Amino acid sequence: MKTGSIQRLFFLLFLVVGTVMGAAQEAVEINTGDTAWMIAATALVLFMTIPGLSLFYAGLVAKRNVLSVLMQCFALTALMTVLWLVVGYTLAFGDGGGANKFIGGLGKAFLRGVNAETLSGSIPEILFFVFQMTFFIITPGLIVGAFVERIRFSAVMIFSAVWGLVVYAPICHMVWGGDGTFFGDMGVLDFAGGIVVHITAGVAALVACIMVGPRSGYGKKAMPPHNLPMTVTGTGMLWVGWYGFNGGSQLAADGGAVMAIVVTQISAGTAALVWMGIEWAKHGKPSVLGTVTGAIAGLAAITPASGYVGPVGALIIGTLSGIICWYASTVIKIKRGYDDSLDVFPVHGVGGMLGTLMAGIFASTELGVFSGQGFAADINSIGEQLSVQFIGVLATVVFTAVVTWILLKLTDALVGLRLDENSEVEGLDISSHEERGYNFTN
């Protein structure tokens, strides 16, 4: 071979190797746009708990209990942060080895092997860690609304800590843990936490409020919210924060994230109007509390579907959530007589189930104006996707209910669930924390 040919051959080889190495290097580089968006989304989701959920719940209780609710949400934020670092993250997203279908392993406990250069897709893994931490924080925070004004603070902390590790973490792993997981292999669609957050929290709330028992005087005397402006403010914060909750679950700054935000806005607005309209027709006047509760129902329902449905699908989901969650919060709750104080199960549990099932329909690409982004891999029909969604919902409900019941029994045996009647009448602000939210009582 002539010298010139050899030179040309080496030059060509150099170009090929350089191109491959360049592509490989580009593939592992951090995407600064995605990273910037995910930092913002993480802040928005934390904002949903403190102060959003805290104010939403605190405004709904009696004056004598306002600090206790704020304290529970704030303390859980701190507690779940530490638990997520120690073992929560690795149980949810670690490699589980032979048990990978149901729970992660301990390889990433205390963030072992994770540093500023470690990547998760196009963003630093440490950012993925803290984004998912905010979900771990808000989920037990939601449960608080079911048993406010009557539960021991120590019981809240113990139950929430163990529940996060034995209910939330396994469900999170099964849905979002990647290839080889139970729900993931089935093709269950849950974009931002309809199953992982809302169904688990809603079902746990229902079990908890029944086991703790109703508030003293429940059903015999009026228990109106003490500060609706506080609740409306908290609702607004939740709504804004939900942009990060659903839009951030795309894990990228792209059109998918924007679509998730758009359908979130549509569903929330629609459900608020529907709930408001039902109350207006039924009682002659639209209530502020009903309208903001409707918005939360629409937000909960669109969460699992937000990455899969289009705007008109979101309109339908918002409409259905306004109707069905209203019915669950009023008619069914009154008939059954359980004291889910702040409607956690009717709004989050029922809304999460509805949205998870509706994702199986409106994810279809063949429904014309109702079309979404497509089914899970290897699923080609609404019937098939809907059946998978139903199995995911049912399995989550059963698992969450059984384990929650066991944990509450254990917590009751350890520290007791319920405060005595005198402490409840005096108010948890004083009896549990020796502080007052206001300079007056009741």
Tab-separated table of C-alpha atoms in Angstrom:
chain	number	residue	atom	x	y	z
A	1	MET	CA	0.000	0.000	0.000
A	2	LYS	CA	1.351	3.400	-0.931
A	3	THR	CA	2.311	5.900	1.747
A	4	GLY	CA	-0.447	8.333	0.680
A	5	SER	CA	-3.086	5.636	0.952
A	6	ILE	CA	-1.869	4.708	4.426
A	7	GLN	CA	-2.029	8.339	5.509
A	8	ARG	CA	-5.553	8.713	4.141
A	9	LEU	CA	-6.588	5.502	5.934
A	10	PHE	CA	-5.209	6.716	9.275
A	11	PHE	CA	-6.817	10.117	8.758
A	12	LEU	CA	-10.184	8.461	8.102
A	13	LEU	CA	-9.760	6.229	11.155
A	14	PHE	CA	-8.897	9.276	13.243
A	15	LEU	CA	-12.075	11.014	12.119
A	16	VAL	CA	-14.241	7.998	12.943
A	17	VAL	CA	-12.704	7.492	16.391
A	18	GLY	CA	-12.925	11.202	17.142
A	19	THR	CA	-16.555	11.328	16.130
A	20	VAL	CA	-17.436	8.323	18.296
A	21	MET	CA	-15.563	9.693	21.283
A	22	GLY	CA	-17.157	13.083	20.825
A	23	ALA	CA	-20.603	11.550	20.676
A	24	ALA	CA	-19.890	9.504	23.794
A	25	GLN	CA	-18.646	12.556	25.621
A	26	GLU	CA	-21.700	14.542	24.533
A	27	ALA	CA	-24.002	11.724	25.724
A	28	VAL	CA	-22.734	11.924	29.283
A	29	GLU	CA	-22.614	15.698	29.575
A	30	ILE	CA	-25.029	17.478	31.887
A	31	ASN	CA	-27.784	19.307	30.015
A	32	THR	CA	-27.772	22.719	31.665
A	33	GLY	CA	-31.268	23.588	30.449
A	34	ASP	CA	-32.750	20.404	31.893
A	35	THR	CA	-30.781	20.909	35.085
A	36	ALA	CA	-31.936	24.498	35.546
A	37	TRP	CA	-35.576	23.488	35.038
A	38	MET	CA	-35.298	20.597	37.488
A	39	ILE	CA	-33.783	22.834	40.173
A	40	ALA	CA	-36.772	25.145	39.770
A	41	ALA	CA	-39.226	22.211	39.741
A	42	THR	CA	-37.689	20.846	42.940
A	43	ALA	CA	-38.189	24.185	44.675
A	44	LEU	CA	-41.795	24.302	43.446
A	45	VAL	CA	-42.616	20.861	44.840
A	46	LEU	CA	-41.054	21.660	48.225
A	47	PHE	CA	-43.098	24.884	48.131
A	48	MET	CA	-46.198	22.686	47.879
A	49	THR	CA	-45.600	21.280	51.377
A	50	ILE	CA	-44.083	24.261	53.143
A	51	PRO	CA	-45.967	26.526	52.957
A	52	GLY	CA	-48.707	25.362	50.519
A	53	LEU	CA	-50.159	22.221	52.090
A	54	SER	CA	-49.398	23.538	55.574
A	55	LEU	CA	-51.541	26.644	55.070
A	56	PHE	CA	-54.254	24.776	53.168
A	57	TYR	CA	-54.718	22.358	56.065
A	58	ALA	CA	-54.138	24.862	58.875
A	59	GLY	CA	-56.925	27.131	57.671
A	60	LEU	CA	-59.420	24.265	57.772
A	61	VAL	CA	-59.038	23.344	61.448
A	62	ALA	CA	-60.150	25.125	64.618
A	63	LYS	CA	-58.106	28.046	65.931
A	64	ARG	CA	-56.868	25.984	68.856
A	65	ASN	CA	-55.229	23.476	66.486
A	66	VAL	CA	-53.679	25.675	63.812
A	67	LEU	CA	-50.099	25.412	65.097
A	68	SER	CA	-50.335	21.648	65.509
A	69	VAL	CA	-51.104	21.192	61.812
A	70	LEU	CA	-48.343	23.562	60.729
A	71	MET	CA	-45.969	21.725	63.064
A	72	GLN	CA	-46.879	18.303	61.701
A	73	CYS	CA	-46.226	19.368	58.100
A	74	PHE	CA	-43.004	21.167	59.008
A	75	ALA	CA	-41.640	18.385	61.206
A	76	LEU	CA	-42.448	15.767	58.564
A	77	THR	CA	-40.500	17.791	56.026
A	78	ALA	CA	-37.435	17.537	58.237
A	79	LEU	CA	-37.959	13.889	59.163
A	80	MET	CA	-38.571	12.611	55.633
A	81	THR	CA	-35.543	14.535	54.358
A	82	VAL	CA	-33.220	12.627	56.672
A	83	LEU	CA	-34.915	9.280	56.012
A	84	TRP	CA	-34.621	9.775	52.247
A	85	LEU	CA	-30.884	10.332	52.604
A	86	VAL	CA	-30.288	7.408	54.932
A	87	VAL	CA	-32.289	4.682	53.228
A	88	GLY	CA	-35.410	5.958	51.444
A	89	TYR	CA	-33.764	6.835	48.131
A	90	THR	CA	-31.946	3.554	47.801
A	91	LEU	CA	-35.079	1.524	48.634
A	92	ALA	CA	-37.008	3.423	45.974
A	93	PHE	CA	-34.401	3.766	43.223
A	94	GLY	CA	-31.505	1.505	44.161
A	95	ASP	CA	-30.730	-1.758	42.395
A	96	GLY	CA	-32.663	-4.436	44.208
A	97	GLY	CA	-30.846	-7.440	42.784
A	98	GLY	CA	-33.119	-10.474	42.951
A	99	ALA	CA	-35.845	-8.468	44.697
A	100	ASN	CA	-35.686	-5.662	42.167
A	101	LYS	CA	-39.317	-6.076	41.129
A	102	PHE	CA	-40.575	-4.875	44.499
A	103	ILE	CA	-37.887	-2.969	46.410
A	104	GLY	CA	-34.505	-1.419	45.817
A	105	GLY	CA	-31.294	-2.559	47.457
A	106	LEU	CA	-29.100	-0.728	49.953
A	107	GLY	CA	-26.297	0.164	47.556
A	108	LYS	CA	-27.110	3.900	47.615
A	109	ALA	CA	-27.783	4.263	51.346
A	110	PHE	CA	-26.440	7.611	52.575
A	111	LEU	CA	-25.970	8.446	48.852
A	112	ARG	CA	-23.043	6.082	48.555
A	113	GLY	CA	-21.591	6.341	45.063
A	114	VAL	CA	-23.516	9.516	44.238
A	115	ASN	CA	-21.664	12.809	43.809
A	116	ALA	CA	-21.919	16.029	41.824
A	117	GLU	CA	-20.627	14.341	38.655
A	118	THR	CA	-22.902	11.272	38.783
A	119	LEU	CA	-25.637	11.514	36.173
A	120	SER	CA	-29.241	10.408	36.002
A	121	GLY	CA	-30.118	10.864	32.357
A	122	SER	CA	-29.270	14.446	31.408
A	123	ILE	CA	-29.223	15.844	34.958
A	124	PRO	CA	-26.998	15.249	38.013
A	125	GLU	CA	-28.224	12.277	40.031
A	126	ILE	CA	-28.004	14.392	43.179
A	127	LEU	CA	-30.668	16.636	41.612
A	128	PHE	CA	-32.866	13.636	40.813
A	129	PHE	CA	-32.371	12.563	44.442
A	130	VAL	CA	-33.612	15.858	45.885
A	131	PHE	CA	-36.479	16.188	43.365
A	132	GLN	CA	-37.773	12.764	44.374
A	133	MET	CA	-37.213	13.687	48.020
A	134	THR	CA	-39.900	16.368	47.739
A	135	PHE	CA	-42.416	13.688	46.701
A	136	PHE	CA	-41.362	11.554	49.671
A	137	ILE	CA	-42.004	14.575	51.895
A	138	ILE	CA	-45.443	15.601	50.675
A	139	THR	CA	-47.033	12.137	50.605
A	140	PRO	CA	-47.194	11.538	54.392
A	141	GLY	CA	-47.980	15.242	54.700
A	142	LEU	CA	-51.184	14.631	52.760
A	143	ILE	CA	-52.220	11.868	55.180
A	144	VAL	CA	-52.111	14.349	58.073
A	145	GLY	CA	-55.393	15.873	56.895
A	146	ALA	CA	-57.313	12.712	57.788
A	147	PHE	CA	-56.593	12.711	61.518
A	148	VAL	CA	-55.869	16.331	62.457
A	149	GLU	CA	-57.095	17.739	65.786
A	150	ARG	CA	-57.003	14.439	67.698
A	151	ILE	CA	-53.785	12.454	67.158
A	152	ARG	CA	-50.603	12.377	69.211
A	153	PHE	CA	-47.648	14.159	67.633
A	154	SER	CA	-45.353	11.244	68.484
A	155	ALA	CA	-47.734	8.881	66.673
A	156	VAL	CA	-47.633	11.059	63.551
A	157	MET	CA	-43.846	10.996	63.481
A	158	ILE	CA	-43.413	7.269	64.151
A	159	PHE	CA	-46.160	6.141	61.779
A	160	SER	CA	-45.051	8.463	58.972
A	161	ALA	CA	-41.410	7.411	59.185
A	162	VAL	CA	-42.108	3.692	58.971
A	163	TRP	CA	-44.931	4.136	56.442
A	164	GLY	CA	-42.614	6.041	54.119
A	165	LEU	CA	-40.146	3.152	54.095
A	166	VAL	CA	-42.513	0.169	53.912
A	167	VAL	CA	-45.354	1.608	51.788
A	168	TYR	CA	-44.131	4.600	49.782
A	169	ALA	CA	-40.649	3.330	48.894
A	170	PRO	CA	-41.761	-0.088	47.543
A	171	ILE	CA	-44.641	1.396	45.523
A	172	CYS	CA	-42.321	4.084	44.174
A	173	HIS	CA	-39.794	1.428	43.163
A	174	MET	CA	-42.416	-0.767	41.522
A	175	VAL	CA	-43.737	2.154	39.440
A	176	TRP	CA	-40.667	4.311	38.753
A	177	GLY	CA	-37.717	2.032	39.530
A	178	GLY	CA	-36.948	1.284	35.880
A	179	ASP	CA	-36.703	-1.975	33.953
A	180	GLY	CA	-37.485	-5.151	35.831
A	181	THR	CA	-39.933	-3.640	38.323
A	182	PHE	CA	-43.392	-5.034	39.019
A	183	PHE	CA	-45.612	-2.220	37.707
A	184	GLY	CA	-43.002	-1.037	35.237
A	185	ASP	CA	-42.919	-4.382	33.453
A	186	MET	CA	-46.720	-4.466	33.359
A	187	GLY	CA	-46.803	-1.108	31.593
A	188	VAL	CA	-48.652	0.828	34.282
A	189	LEU	CA	-48.790	4.535	33.437
A	190	ASP	CA	-48.211	6.922	36.346
A	191	PHE	CA	-46.461	10.031	35.146
A	192	ALA	CA	-46.188	12.081	38.316
A	193	GLY	CA	-47.617	10.126	41.238
A	194	GLY	CA	-51.290	9.218	40.933
A	195	ILE	CA	-50.427	5.781	42.288
A	196	VAL	CA	-47.196	6.589	44.104
A	197	VAL	CA	-48.457	9.693	45.924
A	198	HIS	CA	-52.223	10.188	45.765
A	199	ILE	CA	-53.596	6.655	45.967
A	200	THR	CA	-51.169	5.599	48.690
A	201	ALA	CA	-51.848	8.756	50.725
A	202	GLY	CA	-55.605	8.616	50.156
A	203	VAL	CA	-56.000	4.970	51.118
A	204	ALA	CA	-53.737	5.358	54.149
A	205	ALA	CA	-55.785	8.397	55.178
A	206	LEU	CA	-59.035	6.443	54.994
A	207	VAL	CA	-57.662	3.593	57.105
A	208	ALA	CA	-56.124	6.043	59.578
A	209	CYS	CA	-59.208	8.192	60.142
A	210	ILE	CA	-61.308	5.073	60.812
A	211	MET	CA	-58.778	3.610	63.241
A	212	VAL	CA	-58.135	6.882	65.091
A	213	GLY	CA	-61.855	7.601	65.291
A	214	PRO	CA	-63.846	10.792	64.744
A	215	ARG	CA	-63.149	14.123	66.382
A	216	SER	CA	-64.972	14.841	69.625
A	217	GLY	CA	-68.410	16.161	68.687
A	218	TYR	CA	-68.163	15.130	65.050
A	219	GLY	CA	-71.625	14.976	63.498
A	220	LYS	CA	-73.163	16.730	66.501
A	221	LYS	CA	-71.780	20.240	66.155
A	222	ALA	CA	-70.540	22.406	63.310
A	223	MET	CA	-66.804	22.320	62.654
A	224	PRO	CA	-66.219	25.133	60.151
A	225	PRO	CA	-62.760	26.200	58.946
A	226	HIS	CA	-61.318	28.861	61.195
A	227	ASN	CA	-59.498	30.792	58.435
A	228	LEU	CA	-60.618	30.307	54.839
A	229	PRO	CA	-58.305	33.044	53.490
A	230	MET	CA	-55.395	30.933	54.787
A	231	THR	CA	-56.802	27.883	53.012
A	232	VAL	CA	-57.288	29.777	49.743
A	233	THR	CA	-53.713	31.053	49.963
A	234	GLY	CA	-52.440	27.531	50.526
A	235	THR	CA	-54.471	26.288	47.570
A	236	GLY	CA	-52.891	28.890	45.308
A	237	MET	CA	-49.448	27.803	46.432
A	238	LEU	CA	-50.301	24.165	45.782
A	239	TRP	CA	-51.609	24.984	42.301
A	240	VAL	CA	-48.463	26.894	41.379
A	241	GLY	CA	-46.247	24.227	42.912
A	242	TRP	CA	-48.024	21.543	40.890
A	243	TYR	CA	-46.303	22.932	37.783
A	244	GLY	CA	-43.093	21.528	39.234
A	245	PHE	CA	-44.799	18.364	40.464
A	246	ASN	CA	-46.147	17.367	37.037
A	247	GLY	CA	-43.943	19.362	34.669
A	248	GLY	CA	-40.820	18.371	36.548
A	249	SER	CA	-41.680	14.690	36.248
A	250	GLN	CA	-40.663	14.913	32.585
A	251	LEU	CA	-37.096	15.334	33.947
A	252	ALA	CA	-36.299	17.605	30.997
A	253	ALA	CA	-36.980	21.125	29.779
A	254	ASP	CA	-38.883	20.188	26.643
A	255	GLY	CA	-42.304	20.088	25.034
A	256	GLY	CA	-43.379	17.157	27.186
A	257	ALA	CA	-42.851	19.213	30.338
A	258	VAL	CA	-44.824	22.104	28.873
A	259	MET	CA	-47.701	19.817	27.870
A	260	ALA	CA	-47.785	18.356	31.386
A	261	ILE	CA	-48.081	21.884	32.774
A	262	VAL	CA	-50.814	22.841	30.286
A	263	VAL	CA	-53.007	19.824	31.043
A	264	THR	CA	-52.447	20.399	34.771
A	265	GLN	CA	-53.792	23.933	34.467
A	266	ILE	CA	-56.782	22.830	32.399
A	267	SER	CA	-57.805	20.017	34.729
A	268	ALA	CA	-57.518	22.157	37.867
A	269	GLY	CA	-59.504	25.027	36.402
A	270	THR	CA	-62.199	22.733	35.031
A	271	ALA	CA	-62.651	20.798	38.279
A	272	ALA	CA	-62.871	24.028	40.287
A	273	LEU	CA	-65.644	25.316	38.021
A	274	VAL	CA	-67.519	22.003	38.074
A	275	TRP	CA	-67.419	21.710	41.874
A	276	MET	CA	-68.446	25.354	42.186
A	277	GLY	CA	-71.320	24.814	39.741
A	278	ILE	CA	-72.621	21.757	41.607
A	279	GLU	CA	-72.718	23.639	44.904
A	280	TRP	CA	-74.256	26.692	43.257
A	281	ALA	CA	-77.049	24.592	41.780
A	282	LYS	CA	-77.571	22.589	44.969
A	283	HIS	CA	-77.345	25.322	47.608
A	284	GLY	CA	-78.051	28.502	45.666
A	285	LYS	CA	-74.594	29.963	46.323
A	286	PRO	CA	-71.072	28.961	45.275
A	287	SER	CA	-68.746	28.315	48.214
A	288	VAL	CA	-65.114	29.327	48.414
A	289	LEU	CA	-64.189	26.090	50.164
A	290	GLY	CA	-65.879	23.975	47.504
A	291	THR	CA	-64.206	25.831	44.673
A	292	VAL	CA	-60.688	25.465	46.049
A	293	THR	CA	-61.315	21.821	46.965
A	294	GLY	CA	-62.423	21.219	43.385
A	295	ALA	CA	-59.168	22.651	42.110
A	296	ILE	CA	-57.179	20.260	44.306
A	297	ALA	CA	-59.283	17.350	43.044
A	298	GLY	CA	-58.520	18.321	39.447
A	299	LEU	CA	-54.821	18.568	40.235
A	300	ALA	CA	-54.765	15.155	41.920
A	301	ALA	CA	-56.669	13.504	39.067
A	302	ILE	CA	-54.500	14.849	36.258
A	303	THR	CA	-51.237	13.942	38.018
A	304	PRO	CA	-50.905	10.327	36.810
A	305	ALA	CA	-52.099	11.242	33.308
A	306	SER	CA	-50.280	14.548	32.846
A	307	GLY	CA	-47.495	13.142	30.677
A	308	TYR	CA	-49.782	11.045	28.498
A	309	VAL	CA	-52.969	12.988	27.687
A	310	GLY	CA	-53.742	16.049	25.610
A	311	PRO	CA	-55.630	19.246	26.523
A	312	VAL	CA	-59.103	17.928	25.721
A	313	GLY	CA	-58.415	14.737	27.636
A	314	ALA	CA	-57.472	16.966	30.586
A	315	LEU	CA	-60.772	18.812	30.187
A	316	ILE	CA	-62.648	15.523	30.551
A	317	ILE	CA	-60.539	14.394	33.515
A	318	GLY	CA	-61.087	17.738	35.235
A	319	THR	CA	-64.838	17.504	34.673
A	320	LEU	CA	-65.076	13.959	35.986
A	321	SER	CA	-62.910	14.698	39.011
A	322	GLY	CA	-65.073	17.688	39.919
A	323	ILE	CA	-68.198	15.502	39.867
A	324	ILE	CA	-66.883	12.254	41.339
A	325	CYS	CA	-64.686	13.769	44.061
A	326	TRP	CA	-67.545	16.072	45.101
A	327	TYR	CA	-69.806	13.037	45.437
A	328	ALA	CA	-67.173	11.142	47.424
A	329	SER	CA	-66.553	14.142	49.708
A	330	THR	CA	-70.209	14.765	50.492
A	331	VAL	CA	-72.643	11.955	49.807
A	332	ILE	CA	-70.443	8.896	50.398
A	333	LYS	CA	-68.536	10.366	53.351
A	334	ILE	CA	-71.742	11.397	55.102
A	335	LYS	CA	-73.380	8.025	54.457
A	336	ARG	CA	-70.424	6.079	55.789
A	337	GLY	CA	-69.902	8.399	58.745
A	338	TYR	CA	-66.104	8.328	58.845
A	339	ASP	CA	-64.273	11.496	59.864
A	340	ASP	CA	-61.694	12.080	57.161
A	341	SER	CA	-61.318	15.586	58.533
A	342	LEU	CA	-59.928	17.371	55.476
A	343	ASP	CA	-61.173	15.015	52.722
A	344	VAL	CA	-57.882	13.331	51.922
A	345	PHE	CA	-59.387	10.105	50.582
A	346	PRO	CA	-62.267	11.662	48.567
A	347	VAL	CA	-59.968	14.202	46.914
A	348	HIS	CA	-56.553	12.553	46.655
A	349	GLY	CA	-57.445	8.868	46.841
A	350	VAL	CA	-60.476	8.974	44.571
A	351	GLY	CA	-58.905	11.625	42.332
A	352	GLY	CA	-55.717	9.587	41.986
A	353	MET	CA	-57.655	6.434	41.091
A	354	LEU	CA	-59.784	8.284	38.561
A	355	GLY	CA	-56.802	9.906	36.850
A	356	THR	CA	-54.849	6.647	36.759
A	357	LEU	CA	-57.723	4.871	35.024
A	358	MET	CA	-58.421	7.765	32.652
A	359	ALA	CA	-54.775	7.735	31.570
A	360	GLY	CA	-55.493	4.287	30.157
A	361	ILE	CA	-58.115	5.819	27.862
A	362	PHE	CA	-56.913	9.279	26.900
A	363	ALA	CA	-53.300	8.241	26.318
A	364	SER	CA	-54.588	6.703	23.083
A	365	THR	CA	-53.380	8.352	19.873
A	366	GLU	CA	-56.552	7.374	17.974
A	367	LEU	CA	-59.260	9.432	19.684
A	368	GLY	CA	-59.109	12.489	17.462
A	369	VAL	CA	-59.207	15.695	19.495
A	370	PHE	CA	-59.060	13.612	22.697
A	371	SER	CA	-55.817	11.883	21.694
A	372	GLY	CA	-52.779	11.704	23.929
A	373	GLN	CA	-49.148	10.659	23.713
A	374	GLY	CA	-49.547	6.891	23.401
A	375	PHE	CA	-49.705	3.767	25.550
A	376	ALA	CA	-46.921	1.986	27.376
A	377	ALA	CA	-44.495	-0.158	25.375
A	378	ASP	CA	-46.035	-3.304	23.877
A	379	ILE	CA	-49.599	-2.133	24.659
A	380	ASN	CA	-51.733	-1.342	21.632
A	381	SER	CA	-55.311	-0.823	22.773
A	382	ILE	CA	-57.369	1.113	25.305
A	383	GLY	CA	-58.746	-2.114	26.747
A	384	GLU	CA	-55.313	-3.541	27.385
A	385	GLN	CA	-53.934	-0.342	28.913
A	386	LEU	CA	-57.058	0.179	31.007
A	387	SER	CA	-56.847	-3.330	32.425
A	388	VAL	CA	-53.210	-2.772	33.362
A	389	GLN	CA	-54.130	0.516	35.036
A	390	PHE	CA	-56.907	-1.184	36.983
A	391	ILE	CA	-54.550	-3.899	38.241
A	392	GLY	CA	-52.078	-1.213	39.327
A	393	VAL	CA	-54.777	0.671	41.228
A	394	LEU	CA	-56.206	-2.436	42.890
A	395	ALA	CA	-52.828	-3.820	43.946
A	396	THR	CA	-51.811	-0.463	45.406
A	397	VAL	CA	-55.072	-0.087	47.330
A	398	VAL	CA	-54.838	-3.548	48.880
A	399	PHE	CA	-51.134	-3.321	49.740
A	400	THR	CA	-51.448	0.194	51.202
A	401	ALA	CA	-54.559	-0.593	53.238
A	402	VAL	CA	-53.164	-3.770	54.796
A	403	VAL	CA	-49.734	-2.390	55.657
A	404	THR	CA	-51.158	0.910	56.933
A	405	TRP	CA	-53.519	-0.976	59.267
A	406	ILE	CA	-50.631	-3.025	60.652
A	407	LEU	CA	-48.443	0.058	61.172
A	408	LEU	CA	-51.208	1.954	62.957
A	409	LYS	CA	-51.818	-1.004	65.254
A	410	LEU	CA	-48.120	-1.123	66.101
A	411	THR	CA	-47.940	2.643	66.619
A	412	ASP	CA	-50.973	2.527	68.896
A	413	ALA	CA	-49.365	-0.220	70.967
A	414	LEU	CA	-46.105	1.733	71.173
A	415	VAL	CA	-47.199	5.309	71.973
A	416	GLY	CA	-50.974	5.433	71.487
A	417	LEU	CA	-52.709	7.068	68.532
A	418	ARG	CA	-55.345	9.195	70.168
A	419	LEU	CA	-55.080	12.064	72.614
A	420	ASP	CA	-57.389	12.049	75.616
A	421	GLU	CA	-60.603	14.056	75.359
A	422	ASN	CA	-59.406	16.859	77.648
A	423	SER	CA	-56.333	17.446	75.486
A	424	GLU	CA	-58.481	17.418	72.362
A	425	VAL	CA	-60.954	19.928	73.787
A	426	GLU	CA	-58.144	22.161	75.046
A	427	GLY	CA	-56.563	22.041	71.593
A	428	LEU	CA	-53.402	20.428	70.297
A	429	ASP	CA	-51.530	23.728	70.159
A	430	ILE	CA	-51.465	23.820	73.946
A	431	SER	CA	-51.713	20.150	74.856
A	432	SER	CA	-49.033	18.974	72.416
A	433	HIS	CA	-46.765	22.010	72.003
A	434	GLU	CA	-47.574	24.439	74.851
A	435	GLU	CA	-47.962	27.263	72.345
A	436	ARG	CA	-50.802	29.203	70.752
A	437	GLY	CA	-51.258	30.258	67.167
A	438	TYR	CA	-53.384	33.203	68.252
A	439	ASN	CA	-53.946	35.243	71.376
A	440	PHE	CA	-57.459	33.807	71.730
A	441	THR	CA	-58.886	30.285	71.910
A	442	ASN	CA	-61.487	28.185	70.131
